[in-house]
Amino acid sequence: MGKFSEIITLCERATMLDQSDEKMHANL
């Protein structure tokens, strides 16, 4: 379960980074 939860958090971080990148590009 520990590894599975870690994978989920990594995916969440990736999606959060993608969203922040989109916001930055939109600001540019």
XYZ file of N, CA and C in Angstrom:
84
model
N 0.839 -1.211 0.000
C 0.000 0.000 0.000
C 0.874 1.261 0.000
N 1.986 1.215 0.714
C 2.838 2.404 0.792
C 3.287 2.861 -0.589
N 3.817 1.914 -1.384
C 4.289 2.281 -2.730
C 3.129 2.801 -3.575
N 1.957 2.162 -3.447
C 0.809 2.580 -4.247
C 0.434 4.025 -3.930
N 0.413 4.356 -2.638
C 0.060 5.732 -2.247
C 1.116 6.701 -2.769
N 2.389 6.270 -2.756
C 3.457 7.146 -3.258
C 3.253 7.431 -4.736
N 2.861 6.401 -5.490
C 2.632 6.580 -6.932
C 1.505 7.585 -7.147
N 0.456 7.489 -6.341
C -0.681 8.405 -6.482
C -0.214 9.843 -6.231
N 0.582 10.031 -5.182
C 1.056 11.386 -4.866
C 1.924 11.907 -6.007
N 2.745 11.041 -6.588
C 3.591 11.463 -7.710
C 2.715 11.905 -8.880
N 1.652 11.154 -9.150
C 0.752 11.510 -10.254
C 0.090 12.850 -9.950
N -0.337 13.026 -8.696
C -0.984 14.288 -8.324
C -0.013 15.449 -8.507
N 1.244 15.235 -8.093
C 2.246 16.301 -8.249
C 2.427 16.622 -9.723
N 2.486 15.599 -10.566
C 2.680 15.806 -12.007
C 1.536 16.644 -12.562
N 0.298 16.297 -12.190
C -0.855 17.047 -12.697
C -0.802 18.485 -12.185
N -0.411 18.666 -10.926
C -0.320 20.021 -10.382
C 0.732 20.830 -11.143
N 1.858 20.198 -11.444
C 2.917 20.895 -12.185
C 2.425 21.256 -13.575
N 1.701 20.331 -14.209
C 1.185 20.609 -15.555
C 0.254 21.813 -15.503
N -0.608 21.872 -14.490
C -1.548 22.987 -14.386
C -0.793 24.295 -14.177
N 0.220 24.274 -13.302
C 0.989 25.505 -13.039
C 1.705 25.946 -14.317
N 2.235 24.977 -15.069
C 2.924 25.319 -16.326
C 1.949 25.994 -17.279
N 0.726 25.467 -17.357
C -0.263 26.057 -18.263
C -0.557 27.500 -17.842
N -0.662 27.725 -16.531
C -0.941 29.079 -16.044
C 0.200 30.014 -16.417
N 1.439 29.531 -16.254
C 2.606 30.363 -16.581
C 2.590 30.714 -18.063
N 2.316 29.741 -18.917
C 2.292 29.991 -20.354
C 1.176 30.990 -20.687
N 0.050 30.857 -19.988
C -1.070 31.758 -20.258
C -0.671 33.186 -19.881
N 0.067 33.323 -18.772
C 0.509 34.658 -18.346
C 1.465 35.247 -19.380
N 2.320 34.409 -19.961
C 3.269 34.897 -20.963
C 2.504 35.342 -22.197
